[in-house]
C-alpha cells in the first residue's frame, strides 16, 4: 500500500545518482529536495506558534476568570481565537505532516542496502532494476563513498577496525553538534511561560540524544540527517530575520507576551503561597472539653451511695430496724 511512496523516494535518489554517480551526493541532494518541500510547512508552523504565544496573556486571564468552569473557558477561548483570527492547530498540523516524510525517507534509504543477512550481498528495494544505482549496488557488500561504507553502522565499523571506525563516530559527533546549534538557535528566542528551566534544558539536549542513537543505523542515514540539519540551521536563521529582527515584529510581540504570561504565572503562584501561609497563621487551635465530671475533693455533697455508713451499725441491725412494724 505504501510502496508507491517508498518507490518514489528511492526513484528520487536514483535520479540524482544518475546525474553524479556518488551515493553521498545523491542522498544529500534528496535531503535538500525534501527540506525545500517542507519549508513552507515549517514557516507556517512557526507563524502559528508565534500567534498563539502572542495571545498567552489573554489566555492566562481567561483561565483565572473562568477557573473551574471548563465549558465557559472553552467558549471564551474560541471567541478569542476568532477575534484574532488564530487557528490553535496551525502550529501542530504542519509538524505532523512532516512525520510521514521522515518515515518514507528512512525506509527508502535503508532499502538501498537491504540484504538477507548482515554479511550477504545487497538486494536493493524500491529501486528500478534498470537504474544505474541499482546496478551499482546489487550483489555488492559495500556502499563506498569517499572511502566510507555508507551501508555500515558506526558500531559495526568500530568493531571491525577501531582506528578506521573513528571516522564513522566522528560523523555522529558532527551530527550531534549540528543538532545542538539548531536547538540553541530556537531556545535563544523562545520564552515559554509553562516550561521550567530543567524542561527547557531537556528539550535542548533531546536532539543530541537522537544523534547518538544513529550509531546503530547505516551511515547513509547519518549523511541524510547531517544535510537536513545544515538546511534547518539556515531555515532558523531565515526565521530569525523574518519574524524577530524588526521591532514590533510578530516574534518580538510573541516574546513580550510570553514574558508577561510567565510573570502572571509566577505572581499567581506567589499569591497562592502567601494565602496558604496566612491561613495557617490565623487558624486557631481547637480546644477539647472533657465530658467526664469529677466530683470535688472533700465535698459533703457526695452521692448517697458513696457516703460512709454510721459507725457502730452493721447491715443486719439496719435491716431489722427497717422491717420493725410501727405501733
PDB file of C-alpha atoms in Angstrom:
ATOM      1  CA  UNK A   1       0.000   0.000   0.000  1.00  0.00           C
ATOM      2  CA  UNK A   2       2.780   2.430   0.952  1.00  0.00           C
ATOM      3  CA  UNK A   3       5.272   1.037  -1.550  1.00  0.00           C
ATOM      4  CA  UNK A   4       4.323   3.757  -4.026  1.00  0.00           C
ATOM      5  CA  UNK A   5       5.760   6.379  -1.646  1.00  0.00           C
ATOM      6  CA  UNK A   6       8.887   4.348  -0.900  1.00  0.00           C
ATOM      7  CA  UNK A   7       9.427   3.740  -4.623  1.00  0.00           C
ATOM      8  CA  UNK A   8       9.053   7.460  -5.366  1.00  0.00           C
ATOM      9  CA  UNK A   9      11.648   8.390  -2.725  1.00  0.00           C
ATOM     10  CA  UNK A  10      14.065   5.720  -3.962  1.00  0.00           C
ATOM     11  CA  UNK A  11      13.456   6.899  -7.524  1.00  0.00           C
ATOM     12  CA  UNK A  12      14.490  10.411  -6.485  1.00  0.00           C
ATOM     13  CA  UNK A  13      17.752   9.028  -5.093  1.00  0.00           C
ATOM     14  CA  UNK A  14      18.295   7.134  -8.344  1.00  0.00           C
ATOM     15  CA  UNK A  15      17.674  10.338 -10.328  1.00  0.00           C
ATOM     16  CA  UNK A  16      20.384  12.301  -8.509  1.00  0.00           C
ATOM     17  CA  UNK A  17      22.768   9.339  -8.684  1.00  0.00           C
ATOM     18  CA  UNK A  18      22.244   9.360 -12.447  1.00  0.00           C
ATOM     19  CA  UNK A  19      23.437  12.983 -12.554  1.00  0.00           C
ATOM     20  CA  UNK A  20      26.587  12.392 -10.490  1.00  0.00           C
ATOM     21  CA  UNK A  21      27.318   8.737  -9.632  1.00  0.00           C
ATOM     22  CA  UNK A  22      28.124   9.224  -5.955  1.00  0.00           C
ATOM     23  CA  UNK A  23      25.974   7.875  -3.132  1.00  0.00           C
ATOM     24  CA  UNK A  24      26.662  10.727  -0.704  1.00  0.00           C
ATOM     25  CA  UNK A  25      25.833  13.318  -3.346  1.00  0.00           C
ATOM     26  CA  UNK A  26      22.566  11.588  -4.265  1.00  0.00           C
ATOM     27  CA  UNK A  27      21.476  11.252  -0.625  1.00  0.00           C
ATOM     28  CA  UNK A  28      22.437  14.852   0.180  1.00  0.00           C
ATOM     29  CA  UNK A  29      20.504  16.181  -2.822  1.00  0.00           C
ATOM     30  CA  UNK A  30      17.443  14.234  -1.764  1.00  0.00           C
ATOM     31  CA  UNK A  31      17.742  15.819   1.687  1.00  0.00           C
ATOM     32  CA  UNK A  32      17.855  19.263   0.046  1.00  0.00           C
ATOM     33  CA  UNK A  33      14.790  18.463  -2.080  1.00  0.00           C
ATOM     34  CA  UNK A  34      12.821  17.181   0.908  1.00  0.00           C
ATOM     35  CA  UNK A  35      13.703  20.203   3.039  1.00  0.00           C
ATOM     36  CA  UNK A  36      12.674  22.581   0.259  1.00  0.00           C
ATOM     37  CA  UNK A  37       9.394  20.688   0.068  1.00  0.00           C
ATOM     38  CA  UNK A  38       8.609  21.009   3.773  1.00  0.00           C
ATOM     39  CA  UNK A  39       9.987  24.539   4.284  1.00  0.00           C
ATOM     40  CA  UNK A  40       6.556  26.172   3.667  1.00  0.00           C
ATOM     41  CA  UNK A  41       5.107  23.873   6.333  1.00  0.00           C
ATOM     42  CA  UNK A  42       7.865  24.869   8.750  1.00  0.00           C
ATOM     43  CA  UNK A  43       7.251  28.580   8.174  1.00  0.00           C
ATOM     44  CA  UNK A  44       3.507  28.135   8.592  1.00  0.00           C
ATOM     45  CA  UNK A  45       4.033  26.186  11.801  1.00  0.00           C
ATOM     46  CA  UNK A  46       6.367  28.876  13.169  1.00  0.00           C
ATOM     47  CA  UNK A  47       3.913  31.655  12.362  1.00  0.00           C
ATOM     48  CA  UNK A  48       1.053  29.759  14.020  1.00  0.00           C
ATOM     49  CA  UNK A  49       3.155  29.155  17.127  1.00  0.00           C
ATOM     50  CA  UNK A  50       4.075  32.847  17.404  1.00  0.00           C
ATOM     51  CA  UNK A  51       0.450  33.915  17.003  1.00  0.00           C
ATOM     52  CA  UNK A  52      -0.529  31.586  19.839  1.00  0.00           C
ATOM     53  CA  UNK A  53       2.287  32.922  22.037  1.00  0.00           C
ATOM     54  CA  UNK A  54       1.096  36.475  21.420  1.00  0.00           C
ATOM     55  CA  UNK A  55      -2.284  35.579  22.966  1.00  0.00           C
ATOM     56  CA  UNK A  56      -0.866  33.935  26.090  1.00  0.00           C
ATOM     57  CA  UNK A  57      -1.556  36.857  28.493  1.00  0.00           C
ATOM     58  CA  UNK A  58      -5.193  36.953  27.351  1.00  0.00           C
ATOM     59  CA  UNK A  59      -5.424  33.187  27.713  1.00  0.00           C
ATOM     60  CA  UNK A  60      -3.994  33.361  31.248  1.00  0.00           C
ATOM     61  CA  UNK A  61      -6.563  35.995  32.245  1.00  0.00           C
ATOM     62  CA  UNK A  62      -9.384  33.861  30.877  1.00  0.00           C
ATOM     63  CA  UNK A  63      -8.088  30.834  32.775  1.00  0.00           C
ATOM     64  CA  UNK A  64      -8.130  32.826  36.020  1.00  0.00           C
ATOM     65  CA  UNK A  65     -11.541  34.325  35.287  1.00  0.00           C
ATOM     66  CA  UNK A  66     -13.231  31.006  34.472  1.00  0.00           C
ATOM     67  CA  UNK A  67     -11.337  28.804  36.896  1.00  0.00           C
ATOM     68  CA  UNK A  68     -13.326  25.627  37.485  1.00  0.00           C
ATOM     69  CA  UNK A  69     -15.763  26.386  34.633  1.00  0.00           C
ATOM     70  CA  UNK A  70     -14.375  24.421  31.717  1.00  0.00           C
ATOM     71  CA  UNK A  71     -17.274  24.939  29.327  1.00  0.00           C
ATOM     72  CA  UNK A  72     -17.286  28.719  29.742  1.00  0.00           C
ATOM     73  CA  UNK A  73     -13.495  28.757  29.427  1.00  0.00           C
ATOM     74  CA  UNK A  74     -13.624  26.838  26.135  1.00  0.00           C
ATOM     75  CA  UNK A  75     -16.267  29.216  24.777  1.00  0.00           C
ATOM     76  CA  UNK A  76     -14.193  32.239  25.786  1.00  0.00           C
ATOM     77  CA  UNK A  77     -11.070  30.719  24.211  1.00  0.00           C
ATOM     78  CA  UNK A  78     -12.851  30.064  20.911  1.00  0.00           C
ATOM     79  CA  UNK A  79     -14.153  33.628  20.898  1.00  0.00           C
ATOM     80  CA  UNK A  80     -10.610  34.909  21.499  1.00  0.00           C
ATOM     81  CA  UNK A  81      -9.268  32.828  18.592  1.00  0.00           C
ATOM     82  CA  UNK A  82     -11.999  34.125  16.290  1.00  0.00           C
ATOM     83  CA  UNK A  83     -11.388  37.756  17.244  1.00  0.00           C
ATOM     84  CA  UNK A  84      -7.671  37.481  16.465  1.00  0.00           C
ATOM     85  CA  UNK A  85      -8.151  35.070  13.521  1.00  0.00           C
ATOM     86  CA  UNK A  86      -5.857  32.454  15.049  1.00  0.00           C
ATOM     87  CA  UNK A  87      -6.060  28.723  14.408  1.00  0.00           C
ATOM     88  CA  UNK A  88      -4.853  26.824  17.520  1.00  0.00           C
ATOM     89  CA  UNK A  89      -3.890  23.858  15.330  1.00  0.00           C
ATOM     90  CA  UNK A  90      -1.817  25.919  12.898  1.00  0.00           C
ATOM     91  CA  UNK A  91       1.407  25.169  14.776  1.00  0.00           C
ATOM     92  CA  UNK A  92       0.747  21.424  15.110  1.00  0.00           C
ATOM     93  CA  UNK A  93      -0.594  20.160  11.788  1.00  0.00           C
ATOM     94  CA  UNK A  94       2.438  21.172   9.661  1.00  0.00           C
ATOM     95  CA  UNK A  95       4.759  19.360  12.079  1.00  0.00           C
ATOM     96  CA  UNK A  96       2.571  16.253  11.987  1.00  0.00           C
ATOM     97  CA  UNK A  97       2.610  16.382   8.193  1.00  0.00           C
ATOM     98  CA  UNK A  98       6.412  16.066   8.260  1.00  0.00           C
ATOM     99  CA  UNK A  99       6.330  12.734  10.089  1.00  0.00           C
ATOM    100  CA  UNK A 100       5.242  10.667   7.051  1.00  0.00           C
ATOM    101  CA  UNK A 101       8.076  12.259   5.037  1.00  0.00           C
ATOM    102  CA  UNK A 102      10.567  11.242   7.728  1.00  0.00           C
ATOM    103  CA  UNK A 103       9.308   7.633   7.733  1.00  0.00           C
ATOM    104  CA  UNK A 104       9.285   7.384   3.928  1.00  0.00           C
ATOM    105  CA  UNK A 105      12.863   8.619   3.567  1.00  0.00           C
ATOM    106  CA  UNK A 106      14.062   6.394   6.413  1.00  0.00           C
ATOM    107  CA  UNK A 107      12.545   3.341   4.726  1.00  0.00           C
ATOM    108  CA  UNK A 108      13.802   4.286   1.242  1.00  0.00           C
ATOM    109  CA  UNK A 109      17.424   4.890   2.311  1.00  0.00           C
ATOM    110  CA  UNK A 110      17.577   1.722   4.383  1.00  0.00           C
ATOM    111  CA  UNK A 111      16.164  -0.166   1.411  1.00  0.00           C
ATOM    112  CA  UNK A 112      19.207   0.724  -0.708  1.00  0.00           C
ATOM    113  CA  UNK A 113      21.407  -1.647   1.277  1.00  0.00           C
ATOM    114  CA  UNK A 114      18.833  -4.279   2.153  1.00  0.00           C
ATOM    115  CA  UNK A 115      20.256  -7.804   2.481  1.00  0.00           C
ATOM    116  CA  UNK A 116      19.006 -11.111   3.903  1.00  0.00           C
ATOM    117  CA  UNK A 117      21.877 -11.432   6.422  1.00  0.00           C
ATOM    118  CA  UNK A 118      24.498  -8.936   7.672  1.00  0.00           C
ATOM    119  CA  UNK A 119      27.267 -10.490   5.526  1.00  0.00           C
ATOM    120  CA  UNK A 120      25.269 -11.321   2.383  1.00  0.00           C
ATOM    121  CA  UNK A 121      25.255  -9.162  -0.797  1.00  0.00           C
ATOM    122  CA  UNK A 122      22.819  -6.276  -1.219  1.00  0.00           C
ATOM    123  CA  UNK A 123      19.342  -6.820  -2.593  1.00  0.00           C
ATOM    124  CA  UNK A 124      18.186  -3.192  -3.083  1.00  0.00           C
ATOM    125  CA  UNK A 125      14.495  -2.489  -2.528  1.00  0.00           C
ATOM    126  CA  UNK A 126      12.143   0.117  -4.042  1.00  0.00           C
ATOM    127  CA  UNK A 127      14.529   0.757  -6.963  1.00  0.00           C
ATOM    128  CA  UNK A 128      14.007   0.274 -10.667  1.00  0.00           C
ATOM    129  CA  UNK A 129      16.247  -2.623 -11.668  1.00  0.00           C
ATOM    130  CA  UNK A 130      17.302  -0.745 -14.802  1.00  0.00           C
ATOM    131  CA  UNK A 131      18.585   2.262 -12.842  1.00  0.00           C
ATOM    132  CA  UNK A 132      22.314   2.944 -12.524  1.00  0.00           C
ATOM    133  CA  UNK A 133      22.227   2.957  -8.723  1.00  0.00           C
ATOM    134  CA  UNK A 134      20.548  -0.458  -8.622  1.00  0.00           C
ATOM    135  CA  UNK A 135      23.157  -1.973 -10.914  1.00  0.00           C
ATOM    136  CA  UNK A 136      25.947  -0.440  -8.819  1.00  0.00           C
ATOM    137  CA  UNK A 137      24.599  -1.948  -5.591  1.00  0.00           C
ATOM    138  CA  UNK A 138      23.106  -5.331  -6.442  1.00  0.00           C
ATOM    139  CA  UNK A 139      25.407  -8.183  -5.490  1.00  0.00           C
ATOM    140  CA  UNK A 140      27.829  -5.849  -3.649  1.00  0.00           C
ATOM    141  CA  UNK A 141      28.642  -5.871   0.072  1.00  0.00           C
ATOM    142  CA  UNK A 142      29.813  -2.256   0.375  1.00  0.00           C
ATOM    143  CA  UNK A 143      28.330   1.143  -0.450  1.00  0.00           C
ATOM    144  CA  UNK A 144      31.510   3.177  -0.750  1.00  0.00           C
ATOM    145  CA  UNK A 145      31.600   6.977  -0.924  1.00  0.00           C
ATOM    146  CA  UNK A 146      34.832   8.893  -0.228  1.00  0.00           C
ATOM    147  CA  UNK A 147      36.255   5.743   1.324  1.00  0.00           C
ATOM    148  CA  UNK A 148      33.348   5.313   3.761  1.00  0.00           C
ATOM    149  CA  UNK A 149      30.976   2.360   3.598  1.00  0.00           C
ATOM    150  CA  UNK A 150      27.563   4.008   3.893  1.00  0.00           C
ATOM    151  CA  UNK A 151      25.914   0.638   4.486  1.00  0.00           C
ATOM    152  CA  UNK A 152      27.893   0.037   7.675  1.00  0.00           C
ATOM    153  CA  UNK A 153      26.814   1.263  11.094  1.00  0.00           C
ATOM    154  CA  UNK A 154      29.336   3.171  13.256  1.00  0.00           C
ATOM    155  CA  UNK A 155      29.174   0.436  15.889  1.00  0.00           C
ATOM    156  CA  UNK A 156      29.936  -2.276  13.327  1.00  0.00           C
ATOM    157  CA  UNK A 157      32.725  -0.185  11.796  1.00  0.00           C
ATOM    158  CA  UNK A 158      34.481   0.250  15.150  1.00  0.00           C
ATOM    159  CA  UNK A 159      34.039  -3.424  15.954  1.00  0.00           C
ATOM    160  CA  UNK A 160      35.703  -4.405  12.675  1.00  0.00           C
ATOM    161  CA  UNK A 161      38.566  -1.908  12.977  1.00  0.00           C
ATOM    162  CA  UNK A 162      38.525   0.634  15.779  1.00  0.00           C
ATOM    163  CA  UNK A 163      41.025   3.031  14.175  1.00  0.00           C
ATOM    164  CA  UNK A 164      39.269   3.229  10.807  1.00  0.00           C
ATOM    165  CA  UNK A 165      35.885   3.220  12.556  1.00  0.00           C
ATOM    166  CA  UNK A 166      36.617   6.518  14.294  1.00  0.00           C
ATOM    167  CA  UNK A 167      35.635   8.416  11.138  1.00  0.00           C
ATOM    168  CA  UNK A 168      32.149   6.922  11.470  1.00  0.00           C
ATOM    169  CA  UNK A 169      31.978   8.015  15.112  1.00  0.00           C
ATOM    170  CA  UNK A 170      33.176  11.474  14.065  1.00  0.00           C
ATOM    171  CA  UNK A 171      30.195  11.803  11.718  1.00  0.00           C
ATOM    172  CA  UNK A 172      27.872  11.089  14.649  1.00  0.00           C
ATOM    173  CA  UNK A 173      29.630  13.773  16.719  1.00  0.00           C
ATOM    174  CA  UNK A 174      29.242  16.278  13.865  1.00  0.00           C
ATOM    175  CA  UNK A 175      25.538  15.431  13.597  1.00  0.00           C
ATOM    176  CA  UNK A 176      25.083  15.930  17.356  1.00  0.00           C
ATOM    177  CA  UNK A 177      26.859  19.295  17.110  1.00  0.00           C
ATOM    178  CA  UNK A 178      24.603  20.426  14.265  1.00  0.00           C
ATOM    179  CA  UNK A 179      21.513  19.452  16.239  1.00  0.00           C
ATOM    180  CA  UNK A 180      22.797  21.321  19.290  1.00  0.00           C
ATOM    181  CA  UNK A 181      23.415  24.503  17.271  1.00  0.00           C
ATOM    182  CA  UNK A 182      19.949  24.287  15.749  1.00  0.00           C
ATOM    183  CA  UNK A 183      18.249  23.746  19.105  1.00  0.00           C
ATOM    184  CA  UNK A 184      20.117  26.621  20.749  1.00  0.00           C
ATOM    185  CA  UNK A 185      19.025  28.940  17.958  1.00  0.00           C
ATOM    186  CA  UNK A 186      15.421  28.040  18.731  1.00  0.00           C
ATOM    187  CA  UNK A 187      15.851  28.251  22.519  1.00  0.00           C
ATOM    188  CA  UNK A 188      17.542  31.672  22.358  1.00  0.00           C
ATOM    189  CA  UNK A 189      14.372  33.323  21.067  1.00  0.00           C
ATOM    190  CA  UNK A 190      11.725  31.223  22.819  1.00  0.00           C
ATOM    191  CA  UNK A 191      10.210  32.136  26.185  1.00  0.00           C
ATOM    192  CA  UNK A 192       7.703  29.571  27.403  1.00  0.00           C
ATOM    193  CA  UNK A 193       5.511  30.526  30.392  1.00  0.00           C
ATOM    194  CA  UNK A 194       4.762  26.886  31.191  1.00  0.00           C
ATOM    195  CA  UNK A 195       8.202  25.304  30.760  1.00  0.00           C
ATOM    196  CA  UNK A 196      10.649  25.172  33.649  1.00  0.00           C
ATOM    197  CA  UNK A 197      14.402  25.601  33.251  1.00  0.00           C
ATOM    198  CA  UNK A 198      15.004  21.867  33.613  1.00  0.00           C
ATOM    199  CA  UNK A 199      12.388  21.081  30.960  1.00  0.00           C
ATOM    200  CA  UNK A 200      13.923  23.624  28.587  1.00  0.00           C
ATOM    201  CA  UNK A 201      17.364  22.074  29.054  1.00  0.00           C
ATOM    202  CA  UNK A 202      15.914  18.610  28.448  1.00  0.00           C
ATOM    203  CA  UNK A 203      14.293  19.776  25.208  1.00  0.00           C
ATOM    204  CA  UNK A 204      17.597  21.322  24.163  1.00  0.00           C
ATOM    205  CA  UNK A 205      19.556  18.080  24.501  1.00  0.00           C
ATOM    206  CA  UNK A 206      16.947  15.633  23.198  1.00  0.00           C
ATOM    207  CA  UNK A 207      18.088  16.045  19.552  1.00  0.00           C
ATOM    208  CA  UNK A 208      21.640  15.265  20.688  1.00  0.00           C
ATOM    209  CA  UNK A 209      20.387  12.004  22.166  1.00  0.00           C
ATOM    210  CA  UNK A 210      18.698  11.270  18.835  1.00  0.00           C
ATOM    211  CA  UNK A 211      22.022  11.841  17.058  1.00  0.00           C
ATOM    212  CA  UNK A 212      23.816   9.429  19.388  1.00  0.00           C
ATOM    213  CA  UNK A 213      21.174   6.817  18.566  1.00  0.00           C
ATOM    214  CA  UNK A 214      22.420   6.880  14.953  1.00  0.00           C
ATOM    215  CA  UNK A 215      25.438   4.736  15.859  1.00  0.00           C
ATOM    216  CA  UNK A 216      23.191   1.709  15.326  1.00  0.00           C
ATOM    217  CA  UNK A 217      21.923   2.864  11.906  1.00  0.00           C
ATOM    218  CA  UNK A 218      23.588   2.815   8.465  1.00  0.00           C
ATOM    219  CA  UNK A 219      25.929   5.720   7.816  1.00  0.00           C
ATOM    220  CA  UNK A 220      23.861   6.642   4.750  1.00  0.00           C
ATOM    221  CA  UNK A 221      21.137   7.845   7.126  1.00  0.00           C
ATOM    222  CA  UNK A 222      23.692   9.905   9.059  1.00  0.00           C
ATOM    223  CA  UNK A 223      24.670  11.669   5.814  1.00  0.00           C
ATOM    224  CA  UNK A 224      20.991  12.364   5.119  1.00  0.00           C
ATOM    225  CA  UNK A 225      20.348  13.775   8.619  1.00  0.00           C
ATOM    226  CA  UNK A 226      23.526  15.867   8.517  1.00  0.00           C
ATOM    227  CA  UNK A 227      22.415  17.575   5.320  1.00  0.00           C
ATOM    228  CA  UNK A 228      18.962  18.131   6.774  1.00  0.00           C
ATOM    229  CA  UNK A 229      20.453  19.637   9.944  1.00  0.00           C
ATOM    230  CA  UNK A 230      22.553  22.087   7.906  1.00  0.00           C
ATOM    231  CA  UNK A 231      19.473  23.219   5.986  1.00  0.00           C
ATOM    232  CA  UNK A 232      17.476  23.556   9.217  1.00  0.00           C
ATOM    233  CA  UNK A 233      20.141  25.866  10.627  1.00  0.00           C
ATOM    234  CA  UNK A 234      19.771  28.025   7.509  1.00  0.00           C
ATOM    235  CA  UNK A 235      15.988  27.876   7.978  1.00  0.00           C
ATOM    236  CA  UNK A 236      16.240  29.037  11.585  1.00  0.00           C
ATOM    237  CA  UNK A 237      18.468  31.919  10.553  1.00  0.00           C
ATOM    238  CA  UNK A 238      15.872  32.938   7.966  1.00  0.00           C
ATOM    239  CA  UNK A 239      13.068  32.650  10.548  1.00  0.00           C
ATOM    240  CA  UNK A 240      15.022  34.897  12.922  1.00  0.00           C
ATOM    241  CA  UNK A 241      15.496  37.507  10.198  1.00  0.00           C
ATOM    242  CA  UNK A 242      11.862  37.358   9.084  1.00  0.00           C
ATOM    243  CA  UNK A 243       9.955  37.147  12.370  1.00  0.00           C
ATOM    244  CA  UNK A 244      12.291  38.557  15.055  1.00  0.00           C
ATOM    245  CA  UNK A 245      14.652  41.138  13.570  1.00  0.00           C
ATOM    246  CA  UNK A 246      12.429  44.234  13.473  1.00  0.00           C
ATOM    247  CA  UNK A 247      10.871  45.984  16.468  1.00  0.00           C
ATOM    248  CA  UNK A 248       7.156  45.273  16.599  1.00  0.00           C
ATOM    249  CA  UNK A 249       7.540  42.107  14.548  1.00  0.00           C
ATOM    250  CA  UNK A 250       5.436  39.047  15.279  1.00  0.00           C
ATOM    251  CA  UNK A 251       8.339  37.340  17.005  1.00  0.00           C
ATOM    252  CA  UNK A 252       9.059  40.345  19.261  1.00  0.00           C
ATOM    253  CA  UNK A 253       5.379  40.560  20.207  1.00  0.00           C
ATOM    254  CA  UNK A 254       5.329  36.850  20.984  1.00  0.00           C
ATOM    255  CA  UNK A 255       8.436  37.169  23.178  1.00  0.00           C
ATOM    256  CA  UNK A 256       6.932  40.080  25.126  1.00  0.00           C
ATOM    257  CA  UNK A 257       3.630  38.248  25.545  1.00  0.00           C
ATOM    258  CA  UNK A 258       5.380  35.090  26.735  1.00  0.00           C
ATOM    259  CA  UNK A 259       7.373  37.086  29.284  1.00  0.00           C
ATOM    260  CA  UNK A 260       4.155  38.722  30.537  1.00  0.00           C
ATOM    261  CA  UNK A 261       2.437  35.344  30.801  1.00  0.00           C
ATOM    262  CA  UNK A 262       5.382  33.954  32.773  1.00  0.00           C
ATOM    263  CA  UNK A 263       5.220  36.910  35.204  1.00  0.00           C
ATOM    264  CA  UNK A 264       1.475  36.366  35.624  1.00  0.00           C
ATOM    265  CA  UNK A 265       2.049  32.705  36.399  1.00  0.00           C
ATOM    266  CA  UNK A 266       4.801  33.466  38.925  1.00  0.00           C
ATOM    267  CA  UNK A 267       2.650  36.150  40.561  1.00  0.00           C
ATOM    268  CA  UNK A 268      -0.320  33.787  40.850  1.00  0.00           C
ATOM    269  CA  UNK A 269       1.902  31.105  42.359  1.00  0.00           C
ATOM    270  CA  UNK A 270       3.354  33.559  44.899  1.00  0.00           C
ATOM    271  CA  UNK A 271      -0.114  34.840  45.856  1.00  0.00           C
ATOM    272  CA  UNK A 272      -1.263  31.277  46.401  1.00  0.00           C
ATOM    273  CA  UNK A 273       1.702  30.587  48.691  1.00  0.00           C
ATOM    274  CA  UNK A 274       1.105  33.771  50.703  1.00  0.00           C
ATOM    275  CA  UNK A 275      -2.582  32.963  51.083  1.00  0.00           C
ATOM    276  CA  UNK A 276      -1.767  29.466  52.271  1.00  0.00           C
ATOM    277  CA  UNK A 277       0.700  30.806  54.869  1.00  0.00           C
ATOM    278  CA  UNK A 278      -1.833  33.371  56.087  1.00  0.00           C
ATOM    279  CA  UNK A 279      -4.491  30.710  56.576  1.00  0.00           C
ATOM    280  CA  UNK A 280      -2.084  28.594  58.607  1.00  0.00           C
ATOM    281  CA  UNK A 281      -1.045  31.527  60.832  1.00  0.00           C
ATOM    282  CA  UNK A 282      -4.582  32.815  61.514  1.00  0.00           C
ATOM    283  CA  UNK A 283      -6.203  29.469  62.203  1.00  0.00           C
ATOM    284  CA  UNK A 284      -6.963  28.951  65.963  1.00  0.00           C
ATOM    285  CA  UNK A 285      -6.110  25.646  67.640  1.00  0.00           C
ATOM    286  CA  UNK A 286      -9.139  23.538  68.546  1.00  0.00           C
ATOM    287  CA  UNK A 287      -9.945  23.103  72.250  1.00  0.00           C
ATOM    288  CA  UNK A 288     -11.295  19.828  73.541  1.00  0.00           C
ATOM    289  CA  UNK A 289     -13.634  19.776  76.581  1.00  0.00           C
ATOM    290  CA  UNK A 290     -13.841  16.573  78.540  1.00  0.00           C
ATOM    291  CA  UNK A 291     -17.357  15.330  79.203  1.00  0.00           C
ATOM    292  CA  UNK A 292     -16.285  13.458  82.325  1.00  0.00           C
ATOM    293  CA  UNK A 293     -17.458  15.118  85.534  1.00  0.00           C
ATOM    294  CA  UNK A 294     -15.237  14.591  88.585  1.00  0.00           C
ATOM    295  CA  UNK A 295     -16.700  15.428  91.984  1.00  0.00           C
ATOM    296  CA  UNK A 296     -14.757  17.952  94.039  1.00  0.00           C
ATOM    297  CA  UNK A 297     -12.433  16.691  96.725  1.00  0.00           C
ATOM    298  CA  UNK A 298     -13.660  16.601 100.391  1.00  0.00           C
ATOM    299  CA  UNK A 299     -17.172  17.517  99.306  1.00  0.00           C
ATOM    300  CA  UNK A 300     -20.117  16.847 101.609  1.00  0.00           C
ATOM    301  CA  UNK A 301     -22.397  16.702  98.655  1.00  0.00           C
ATOM    302  CA  UNK A 302     -21.134  13.296  97.644  1.00  0.00           C
ATOM    303  CA  UNK A 303     -23.790  10.898  96.378  1.00  0.00           C
ATOM    304  CA  UNK A 304     -25.612   8.827  98.991  1.00  0.00           C
ATOM    305  CA  UNK A 305     -24.284   5.591  97.634  1.00  0.00           C
ATOM    306  CA  UNK A 306     -20.771   6.866  98.294  1.00  0.00           C
ATOM    307  CA  UNK A 307     -21.370   8.096 101.892  1.00  0.00           C
ATOM    308  CA  UNK A 308     -19.743   6.054 104.656  1.00  0.00           C
ATOM    309  CA  UNK A 309     -22.061   4.103 106.976  1.00  0.00           C
ATOM    310  CA  UNK A 310     -22.581   5.386 110.517  1.00  0.00           C
ATOM    311  CA  UNK A 311     -20.138   3.851 112.963  1.00  0.00           C
ATOM    312  CA  UNK A 312     -21.328   1.035 115.212  1.00  0.00           C
ATOM    313  CA  UNK A 313     -24.010  -0.120 112.908  1.00  0.00           C
ATOM    314  CA  UNK A 314     -23.980  -3.065 110.644  1.00  0.00           C
ATOM    315  CA  UNK A 315     -26.186  -4.170 107.879  1.00  0.00           C
ATOM    316  CA  UNK A 316     -28.180  -6.678 109.942  1.00  0.00           C
ATOM    317  CA  UNK A 317     -29.296  -4.159 112.603  1.00  0.00           C
ATOM    318  CA  UNK A 318     -30.174  -1.716 109.939  1.00  0.00           C
ATOM    319  CA  UNK A 319     -32.353  -4.257 108.188  1.00  0.00           C
ATOM    320  CA  UNK A 320     -34.116  -5.251 111.417  1.00  0.00           C
ATOM    321  CA  UNK A 321     -34.913  -1.646 112.239  1.00  0.00           C
ATOM    322  CA  UNK A 322     -36.270  -1.114 108.832  1.00  0.00           C
ATOM    323  CA  UNK A 323     -38.554  -4.165 109.000  1.00  0.00           C
ATOM    324  CA  UNK A 324     -39.850  -3.457 112.545  1.00  0.00           C
ATOM    325  CA  UNK A 325     -43.655  -2.812 112.428  1.00  0.00           C
ATOM    326  CA  UNK A 326     -44.948   0.547 113.554  1.00  0.00           C
ATOM    327  CA  UNK A 327     -47.010   0.672 116.735  1.00  0.00           C
TER     328      UNK A 327
END
